[in-house]
mmCIF file of N, CA, C and O in Angstrom:
data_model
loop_
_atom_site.group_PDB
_atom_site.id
_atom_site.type_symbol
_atom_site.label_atom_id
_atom_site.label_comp_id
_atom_site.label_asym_id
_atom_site.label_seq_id
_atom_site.Cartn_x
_atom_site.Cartn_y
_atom_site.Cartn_z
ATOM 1 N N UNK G 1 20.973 151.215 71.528
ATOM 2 C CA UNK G 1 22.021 150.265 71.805
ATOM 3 C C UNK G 1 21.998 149.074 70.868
ATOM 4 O O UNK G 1 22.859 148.199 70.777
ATOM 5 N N UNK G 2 21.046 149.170 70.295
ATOM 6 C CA UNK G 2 21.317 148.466 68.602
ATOM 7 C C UNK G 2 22.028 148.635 67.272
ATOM 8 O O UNK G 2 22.095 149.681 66.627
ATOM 9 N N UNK G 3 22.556 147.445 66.948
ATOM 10 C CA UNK G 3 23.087 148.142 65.268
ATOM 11 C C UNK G 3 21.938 147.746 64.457
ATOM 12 O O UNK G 3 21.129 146.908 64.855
ATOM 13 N N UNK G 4 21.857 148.283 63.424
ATOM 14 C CA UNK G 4 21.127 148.690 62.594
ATOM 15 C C UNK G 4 21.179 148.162 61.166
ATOM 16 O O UNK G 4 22.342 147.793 61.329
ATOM 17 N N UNK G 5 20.953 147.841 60.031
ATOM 18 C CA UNK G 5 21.073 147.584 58.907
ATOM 19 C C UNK G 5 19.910 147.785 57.947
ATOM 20 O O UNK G 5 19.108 146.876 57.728
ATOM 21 N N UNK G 6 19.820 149.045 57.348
ATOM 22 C CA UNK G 6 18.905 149.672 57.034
ATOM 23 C C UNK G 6 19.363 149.277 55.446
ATOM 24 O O UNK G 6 20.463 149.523 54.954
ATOM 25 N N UNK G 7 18.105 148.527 54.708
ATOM 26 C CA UNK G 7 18.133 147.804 52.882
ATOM 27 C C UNK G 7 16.860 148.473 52.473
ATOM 28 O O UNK G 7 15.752 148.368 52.998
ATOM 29 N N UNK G 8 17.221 149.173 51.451
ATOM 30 C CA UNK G 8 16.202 149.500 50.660
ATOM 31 C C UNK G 8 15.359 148.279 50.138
ATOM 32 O O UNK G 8 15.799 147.594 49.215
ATOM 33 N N UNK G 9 14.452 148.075 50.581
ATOM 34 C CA UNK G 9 13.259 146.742 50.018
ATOM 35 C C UNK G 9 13.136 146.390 48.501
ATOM 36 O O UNK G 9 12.850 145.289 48.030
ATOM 37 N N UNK G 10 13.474 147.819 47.673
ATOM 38 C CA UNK G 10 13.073 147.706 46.225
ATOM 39 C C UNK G 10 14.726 146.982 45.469
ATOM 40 O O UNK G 10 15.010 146.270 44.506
ATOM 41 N N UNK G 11 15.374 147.584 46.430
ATOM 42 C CA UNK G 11 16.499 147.152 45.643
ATOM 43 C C UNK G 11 17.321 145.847 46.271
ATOM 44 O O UNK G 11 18.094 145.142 45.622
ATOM 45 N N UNK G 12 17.003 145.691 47.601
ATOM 46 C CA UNK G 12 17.551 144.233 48.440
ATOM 47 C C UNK G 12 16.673 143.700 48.569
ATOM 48 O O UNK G 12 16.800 143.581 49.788
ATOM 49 N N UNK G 13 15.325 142.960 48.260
ATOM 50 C CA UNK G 13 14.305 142.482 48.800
ATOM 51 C C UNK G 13 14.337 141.143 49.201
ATOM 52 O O UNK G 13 15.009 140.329 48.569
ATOM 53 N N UNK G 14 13.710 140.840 50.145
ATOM 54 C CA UNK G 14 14.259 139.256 51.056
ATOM 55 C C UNK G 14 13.795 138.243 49.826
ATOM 56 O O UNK G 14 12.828 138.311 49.067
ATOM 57 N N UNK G 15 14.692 137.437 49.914
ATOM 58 C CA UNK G 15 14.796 135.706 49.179
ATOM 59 C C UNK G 15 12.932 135.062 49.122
ATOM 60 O O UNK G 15 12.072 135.118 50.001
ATOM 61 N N UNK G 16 12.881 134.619 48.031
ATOM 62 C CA UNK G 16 11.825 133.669 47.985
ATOM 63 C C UNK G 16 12.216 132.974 49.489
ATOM 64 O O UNK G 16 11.623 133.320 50.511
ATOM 65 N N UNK G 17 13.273 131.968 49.490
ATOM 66 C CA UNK G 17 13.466 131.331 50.494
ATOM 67 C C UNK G 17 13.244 132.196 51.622
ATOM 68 O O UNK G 17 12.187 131.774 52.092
ATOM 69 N N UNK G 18 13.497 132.834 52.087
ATOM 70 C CA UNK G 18 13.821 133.851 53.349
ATOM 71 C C UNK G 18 12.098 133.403 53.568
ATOM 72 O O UNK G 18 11.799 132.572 54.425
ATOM 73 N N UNK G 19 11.134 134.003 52.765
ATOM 74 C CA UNK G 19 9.482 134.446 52.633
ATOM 75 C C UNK G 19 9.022 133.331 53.233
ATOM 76 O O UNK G 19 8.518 133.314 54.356
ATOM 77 N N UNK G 20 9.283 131.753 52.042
ATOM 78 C CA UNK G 20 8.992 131.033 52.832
ATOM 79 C C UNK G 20 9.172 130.396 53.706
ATOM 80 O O UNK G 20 8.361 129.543 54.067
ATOM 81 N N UNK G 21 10.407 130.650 54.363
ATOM 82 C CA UNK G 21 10.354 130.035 55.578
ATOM 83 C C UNK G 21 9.626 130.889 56.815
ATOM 84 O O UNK G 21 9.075 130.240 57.705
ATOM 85 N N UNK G 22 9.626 132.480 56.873
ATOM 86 C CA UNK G 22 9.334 133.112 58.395
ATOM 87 C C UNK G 22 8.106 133.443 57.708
ATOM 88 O O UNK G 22 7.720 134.497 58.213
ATOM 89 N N UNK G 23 7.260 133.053 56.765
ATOM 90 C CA UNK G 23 5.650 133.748 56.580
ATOM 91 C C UNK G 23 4.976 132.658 57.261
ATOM 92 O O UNK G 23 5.682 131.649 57.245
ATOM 93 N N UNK G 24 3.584 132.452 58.006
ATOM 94 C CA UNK G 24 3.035 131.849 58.863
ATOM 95 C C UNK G 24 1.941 131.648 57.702
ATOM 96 O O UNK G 24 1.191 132.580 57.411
ATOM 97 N N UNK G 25 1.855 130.165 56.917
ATOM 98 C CA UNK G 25 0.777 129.817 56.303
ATOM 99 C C UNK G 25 -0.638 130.386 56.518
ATOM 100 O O UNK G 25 -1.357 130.923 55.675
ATOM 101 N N UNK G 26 -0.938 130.113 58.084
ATOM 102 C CA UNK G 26 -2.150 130.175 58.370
ATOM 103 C C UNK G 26 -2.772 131.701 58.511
ATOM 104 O O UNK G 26 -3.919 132.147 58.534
ATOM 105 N N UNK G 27 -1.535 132.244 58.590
ATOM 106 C CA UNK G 27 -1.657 134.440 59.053
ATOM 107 C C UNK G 27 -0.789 134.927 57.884
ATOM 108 O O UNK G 27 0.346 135.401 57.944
ATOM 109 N N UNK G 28 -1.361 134.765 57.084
ATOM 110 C CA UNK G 28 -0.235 135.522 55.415
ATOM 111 C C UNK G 28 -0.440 136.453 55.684
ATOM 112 O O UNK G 28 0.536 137.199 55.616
ATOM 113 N N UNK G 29 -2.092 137.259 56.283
ATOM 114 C CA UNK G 29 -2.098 138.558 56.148
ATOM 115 C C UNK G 29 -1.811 139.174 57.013
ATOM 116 O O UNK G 29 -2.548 140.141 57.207
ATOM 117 N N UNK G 30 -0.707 138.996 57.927
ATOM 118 C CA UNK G 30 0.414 139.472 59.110
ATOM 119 C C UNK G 30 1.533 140.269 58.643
ATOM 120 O O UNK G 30 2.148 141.188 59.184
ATOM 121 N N UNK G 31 1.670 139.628 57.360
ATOM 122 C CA UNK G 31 3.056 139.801 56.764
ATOM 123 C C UNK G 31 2.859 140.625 55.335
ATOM 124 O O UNK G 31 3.724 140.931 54.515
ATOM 125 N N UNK G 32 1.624 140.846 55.316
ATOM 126 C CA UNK G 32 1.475 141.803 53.610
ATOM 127 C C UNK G 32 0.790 143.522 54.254
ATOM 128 O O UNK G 32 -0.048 143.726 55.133
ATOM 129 N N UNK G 33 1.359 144.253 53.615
ATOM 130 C CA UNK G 33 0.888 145.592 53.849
ATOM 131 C C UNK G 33 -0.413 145.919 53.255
ATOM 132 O O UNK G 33 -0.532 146.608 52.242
ATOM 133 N N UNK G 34 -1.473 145.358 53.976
ATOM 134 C CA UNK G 34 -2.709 145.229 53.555
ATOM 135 C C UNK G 34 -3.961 146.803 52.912
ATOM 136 O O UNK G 34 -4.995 146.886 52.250
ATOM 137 N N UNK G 35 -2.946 147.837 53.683
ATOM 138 C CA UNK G 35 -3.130 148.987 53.275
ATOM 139 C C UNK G 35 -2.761 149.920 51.827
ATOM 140 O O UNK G 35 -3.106 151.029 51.418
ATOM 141 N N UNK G 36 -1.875 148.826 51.314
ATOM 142 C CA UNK G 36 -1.450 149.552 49.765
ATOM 143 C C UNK G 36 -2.404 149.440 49.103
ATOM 144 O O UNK G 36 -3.266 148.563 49.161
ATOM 145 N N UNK G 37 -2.296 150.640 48.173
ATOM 146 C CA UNK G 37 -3.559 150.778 46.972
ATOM 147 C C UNK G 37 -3.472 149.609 46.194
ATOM 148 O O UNK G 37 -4.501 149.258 45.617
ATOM 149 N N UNK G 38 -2.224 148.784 46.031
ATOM 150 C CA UNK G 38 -2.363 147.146 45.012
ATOM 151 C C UNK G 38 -4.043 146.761 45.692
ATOM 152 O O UNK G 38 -4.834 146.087 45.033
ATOM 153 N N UNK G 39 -4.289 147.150 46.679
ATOM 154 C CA UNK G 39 -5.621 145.865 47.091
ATOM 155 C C UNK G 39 -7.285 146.780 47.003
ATOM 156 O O UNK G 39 -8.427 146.348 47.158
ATOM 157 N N UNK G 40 -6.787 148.147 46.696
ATOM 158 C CA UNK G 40 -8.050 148.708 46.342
ATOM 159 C C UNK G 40 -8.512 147.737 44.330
ATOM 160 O O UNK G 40 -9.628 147.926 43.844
ATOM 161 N N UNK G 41 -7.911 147.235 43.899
ATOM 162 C CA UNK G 41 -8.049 146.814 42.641
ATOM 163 C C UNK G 41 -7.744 145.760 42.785
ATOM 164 O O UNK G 41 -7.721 145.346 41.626
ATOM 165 N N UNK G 42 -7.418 144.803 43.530
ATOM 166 C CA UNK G 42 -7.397 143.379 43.943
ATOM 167 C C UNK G 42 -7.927 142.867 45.445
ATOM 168 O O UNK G 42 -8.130 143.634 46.386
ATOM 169 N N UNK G 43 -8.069 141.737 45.473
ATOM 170 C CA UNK G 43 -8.208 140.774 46.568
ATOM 171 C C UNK G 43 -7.046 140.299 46.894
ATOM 172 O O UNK G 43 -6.196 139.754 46.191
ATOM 173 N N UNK G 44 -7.066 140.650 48.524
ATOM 174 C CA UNK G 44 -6.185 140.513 49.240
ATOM 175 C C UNK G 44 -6.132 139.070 49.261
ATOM 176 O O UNK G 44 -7.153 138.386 49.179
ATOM 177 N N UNK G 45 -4.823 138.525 49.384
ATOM 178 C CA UNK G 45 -3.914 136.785 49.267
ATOM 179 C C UNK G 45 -4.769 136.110 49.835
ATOM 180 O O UNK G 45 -5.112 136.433 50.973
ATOM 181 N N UNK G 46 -5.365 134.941 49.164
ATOM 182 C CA UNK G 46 -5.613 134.063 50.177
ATOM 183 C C UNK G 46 -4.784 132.539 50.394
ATOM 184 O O UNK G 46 -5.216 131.516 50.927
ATOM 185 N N UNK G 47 -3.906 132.709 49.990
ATOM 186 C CA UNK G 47 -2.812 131.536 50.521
ATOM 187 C C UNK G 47 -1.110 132.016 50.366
ATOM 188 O O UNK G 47 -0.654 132.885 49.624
ATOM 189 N N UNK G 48 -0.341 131.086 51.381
ATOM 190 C CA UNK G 48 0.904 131.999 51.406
ATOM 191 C C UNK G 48 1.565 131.672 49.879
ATOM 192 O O UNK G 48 2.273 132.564 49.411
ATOM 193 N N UNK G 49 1.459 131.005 49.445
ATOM 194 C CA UNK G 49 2.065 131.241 47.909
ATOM 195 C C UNK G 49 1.538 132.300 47.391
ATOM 196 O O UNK G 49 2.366 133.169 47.116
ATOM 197 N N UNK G 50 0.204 132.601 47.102
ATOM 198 C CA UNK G 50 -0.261 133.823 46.427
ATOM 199 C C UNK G 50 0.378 134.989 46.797
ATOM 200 O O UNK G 50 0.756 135.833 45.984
ATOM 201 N N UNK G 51 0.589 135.111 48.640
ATOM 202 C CA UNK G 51 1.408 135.825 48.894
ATOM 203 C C UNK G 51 2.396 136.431 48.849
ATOM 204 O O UNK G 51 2.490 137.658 48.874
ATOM 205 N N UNK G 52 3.405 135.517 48.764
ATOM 206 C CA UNK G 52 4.695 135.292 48.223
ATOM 207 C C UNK G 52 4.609 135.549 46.696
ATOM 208 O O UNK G 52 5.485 136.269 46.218
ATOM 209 N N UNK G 53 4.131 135.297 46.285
ATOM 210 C CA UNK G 53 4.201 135.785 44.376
ATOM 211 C C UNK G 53 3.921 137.506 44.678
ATOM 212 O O UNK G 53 4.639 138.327 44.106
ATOM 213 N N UNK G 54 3.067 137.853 45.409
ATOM 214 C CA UNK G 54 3.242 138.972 44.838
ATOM 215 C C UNK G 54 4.244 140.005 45.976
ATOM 216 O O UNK G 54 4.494 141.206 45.873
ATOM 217 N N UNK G 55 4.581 139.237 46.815
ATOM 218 C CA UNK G 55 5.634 140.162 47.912
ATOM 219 C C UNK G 55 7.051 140.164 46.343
ATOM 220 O O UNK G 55 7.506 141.242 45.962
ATOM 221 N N UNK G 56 7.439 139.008 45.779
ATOM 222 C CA UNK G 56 8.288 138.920 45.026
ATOM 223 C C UNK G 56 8.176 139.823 43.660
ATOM 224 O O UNK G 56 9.027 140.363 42.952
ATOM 225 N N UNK G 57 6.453 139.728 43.596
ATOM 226 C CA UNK G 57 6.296 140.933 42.126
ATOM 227 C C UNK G 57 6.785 142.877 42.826
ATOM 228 O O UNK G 57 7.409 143.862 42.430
ATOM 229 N N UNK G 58 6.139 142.518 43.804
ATOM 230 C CA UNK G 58 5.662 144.051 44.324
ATOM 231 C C UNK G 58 6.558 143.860 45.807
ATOM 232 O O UNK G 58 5.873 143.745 46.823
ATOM 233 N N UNK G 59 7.850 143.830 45.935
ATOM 234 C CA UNK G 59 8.442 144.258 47.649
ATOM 235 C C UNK G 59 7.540 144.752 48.667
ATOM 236 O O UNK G 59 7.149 144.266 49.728
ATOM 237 N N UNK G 60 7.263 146.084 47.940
ATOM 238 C CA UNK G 60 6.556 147.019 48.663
ATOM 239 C C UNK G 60 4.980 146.329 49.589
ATOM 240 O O UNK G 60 4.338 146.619 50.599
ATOM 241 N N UNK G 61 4.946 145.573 48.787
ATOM 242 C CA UNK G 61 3.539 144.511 49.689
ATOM 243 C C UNK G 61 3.761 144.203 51.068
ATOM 244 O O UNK G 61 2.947 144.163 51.991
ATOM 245 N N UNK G 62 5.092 143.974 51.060
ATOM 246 C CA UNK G 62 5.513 143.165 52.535
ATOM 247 C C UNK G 62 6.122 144.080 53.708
ATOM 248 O O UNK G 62 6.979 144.956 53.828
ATOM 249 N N UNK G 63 5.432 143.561 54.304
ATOM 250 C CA UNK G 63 5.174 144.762 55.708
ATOM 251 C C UNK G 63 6.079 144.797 56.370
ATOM 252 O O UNK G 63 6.740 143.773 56.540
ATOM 253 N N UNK G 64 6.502 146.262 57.115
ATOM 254 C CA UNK G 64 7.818 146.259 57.336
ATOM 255 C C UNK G 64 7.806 147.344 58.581
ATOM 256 O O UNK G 64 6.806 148.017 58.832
ATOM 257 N N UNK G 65 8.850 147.421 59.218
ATOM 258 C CA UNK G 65 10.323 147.044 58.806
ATOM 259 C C UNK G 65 10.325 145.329 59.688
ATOM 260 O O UNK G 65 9.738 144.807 60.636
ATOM 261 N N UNK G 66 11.211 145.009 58.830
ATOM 262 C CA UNK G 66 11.400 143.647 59.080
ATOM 263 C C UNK G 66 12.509 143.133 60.066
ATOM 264 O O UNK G 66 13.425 142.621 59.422
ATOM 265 N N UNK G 67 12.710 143.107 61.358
ATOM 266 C CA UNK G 67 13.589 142.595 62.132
ATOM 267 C C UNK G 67 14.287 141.460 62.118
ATOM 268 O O UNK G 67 13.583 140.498 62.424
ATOM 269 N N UNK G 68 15.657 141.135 61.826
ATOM 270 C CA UNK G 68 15.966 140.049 61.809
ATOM 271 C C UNK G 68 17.184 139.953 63.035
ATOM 272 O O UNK G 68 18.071 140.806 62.997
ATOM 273 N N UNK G 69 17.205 139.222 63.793
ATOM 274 C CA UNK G 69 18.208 139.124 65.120
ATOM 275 C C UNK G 69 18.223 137.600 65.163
ATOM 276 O O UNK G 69 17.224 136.898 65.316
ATOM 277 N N UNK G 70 19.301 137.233 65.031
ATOM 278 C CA UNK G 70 19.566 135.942 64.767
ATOM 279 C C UNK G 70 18.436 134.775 64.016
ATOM 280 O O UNK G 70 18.413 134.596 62.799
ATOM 281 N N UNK G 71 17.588 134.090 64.927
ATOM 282 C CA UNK G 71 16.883 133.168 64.444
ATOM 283 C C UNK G 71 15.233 133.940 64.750
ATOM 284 O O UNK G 71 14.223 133.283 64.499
ATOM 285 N N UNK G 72 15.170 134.799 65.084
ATOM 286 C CA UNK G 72 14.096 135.578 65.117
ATOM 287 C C UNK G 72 14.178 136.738 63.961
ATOM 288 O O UNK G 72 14.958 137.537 63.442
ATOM 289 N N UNK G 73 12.978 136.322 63.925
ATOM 290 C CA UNK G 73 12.018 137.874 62.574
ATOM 291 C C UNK G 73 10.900 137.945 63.188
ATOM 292 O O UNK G 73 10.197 137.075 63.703
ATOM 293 N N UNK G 74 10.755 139.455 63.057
ATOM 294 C CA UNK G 74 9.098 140.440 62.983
ATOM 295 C C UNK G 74 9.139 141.136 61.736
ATOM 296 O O UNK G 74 9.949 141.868 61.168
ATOM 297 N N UNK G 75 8.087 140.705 61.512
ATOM 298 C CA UNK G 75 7.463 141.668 60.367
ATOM 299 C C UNK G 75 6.398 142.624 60.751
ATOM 300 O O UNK G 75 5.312 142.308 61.237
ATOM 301 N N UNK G 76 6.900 144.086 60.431
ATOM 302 C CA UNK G 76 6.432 145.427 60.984
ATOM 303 C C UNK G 76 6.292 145.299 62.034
ATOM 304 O O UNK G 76 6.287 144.206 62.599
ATOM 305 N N UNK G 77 6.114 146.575 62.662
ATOM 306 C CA UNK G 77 6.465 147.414 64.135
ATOM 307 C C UNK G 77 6.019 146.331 64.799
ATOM 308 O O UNK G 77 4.793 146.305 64.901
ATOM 309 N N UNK G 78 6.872 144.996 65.519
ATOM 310 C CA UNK G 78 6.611 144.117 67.013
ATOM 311 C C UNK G 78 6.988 144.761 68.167
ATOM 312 O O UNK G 78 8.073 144.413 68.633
ATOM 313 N N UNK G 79 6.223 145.812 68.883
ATOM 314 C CA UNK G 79 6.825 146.412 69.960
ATOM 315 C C UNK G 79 7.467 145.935 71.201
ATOM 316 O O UNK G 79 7.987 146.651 72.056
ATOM 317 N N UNK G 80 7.340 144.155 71.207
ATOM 318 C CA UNK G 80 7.889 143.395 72.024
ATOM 319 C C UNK G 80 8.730 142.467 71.709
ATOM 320 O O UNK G 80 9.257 141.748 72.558
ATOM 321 N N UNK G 81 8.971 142.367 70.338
ATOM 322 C CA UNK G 81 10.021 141.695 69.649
ATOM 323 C C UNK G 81 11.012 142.824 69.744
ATOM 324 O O UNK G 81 12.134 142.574 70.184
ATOM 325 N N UNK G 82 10.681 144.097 69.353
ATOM 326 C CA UNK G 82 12.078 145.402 69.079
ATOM 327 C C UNK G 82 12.233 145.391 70.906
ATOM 328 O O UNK G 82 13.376 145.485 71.352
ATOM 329 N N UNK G 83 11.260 145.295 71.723
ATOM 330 C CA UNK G 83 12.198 145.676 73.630
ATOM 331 C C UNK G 83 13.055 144.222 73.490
ATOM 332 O O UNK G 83 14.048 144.201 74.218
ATOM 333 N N UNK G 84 12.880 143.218 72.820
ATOM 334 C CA UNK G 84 13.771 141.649 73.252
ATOM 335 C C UNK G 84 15.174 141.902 72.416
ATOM 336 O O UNK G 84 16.096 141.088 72.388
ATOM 337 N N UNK G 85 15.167 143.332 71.659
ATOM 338 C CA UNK G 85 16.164 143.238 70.600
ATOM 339 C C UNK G 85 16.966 143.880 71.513
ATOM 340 O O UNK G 85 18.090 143.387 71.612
ATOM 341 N N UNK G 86 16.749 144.763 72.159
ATOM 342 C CA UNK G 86 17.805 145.675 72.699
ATOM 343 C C UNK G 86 18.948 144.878 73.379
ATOM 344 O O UNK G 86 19.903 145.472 73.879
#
């Protein structure tokens, strides 16, 4: 009973602005897909700018899918943010 708006990440990827406003300084690593091979050959972010530089180099970093419903965002599967969406 939702609509939907399904963006390819590589080719629509959210705004610098967008990043910094809904990334949580203190929990960057909430919001980065900490499981991509980028971090077998690097160290994972330790501040949300670092973050943000590389969600902006590499989309694919930033964890998903990303819910946006008005003034609320989740980043990846919030199983209680997606029941508040319905």
């Amino acid at each position: 009973g939702v609509d939907v708006e399904e963006r390819d990440i590589n080719k629509a990827p959210p705004t610098r602005a967008f990043l910094e406003q809904h990334i949580d300084a203190k929990d960057v690593l909430r919001f980065v897909s900490t499981r991509s091979p980028v971090f077998k050959t690097r160290a994972l972010p330790a501040s949300k700018k670092e973050a943000i530089d590389l969600m902006m180099a590499q989309p694919n970093l930033i964890k998903r899918p990303i819910l946006v419903q008005g003034s609320t965002v989740a980043f990846g599967f919030d199983k209680e943010a997606y029941a508040k969406a319905k």
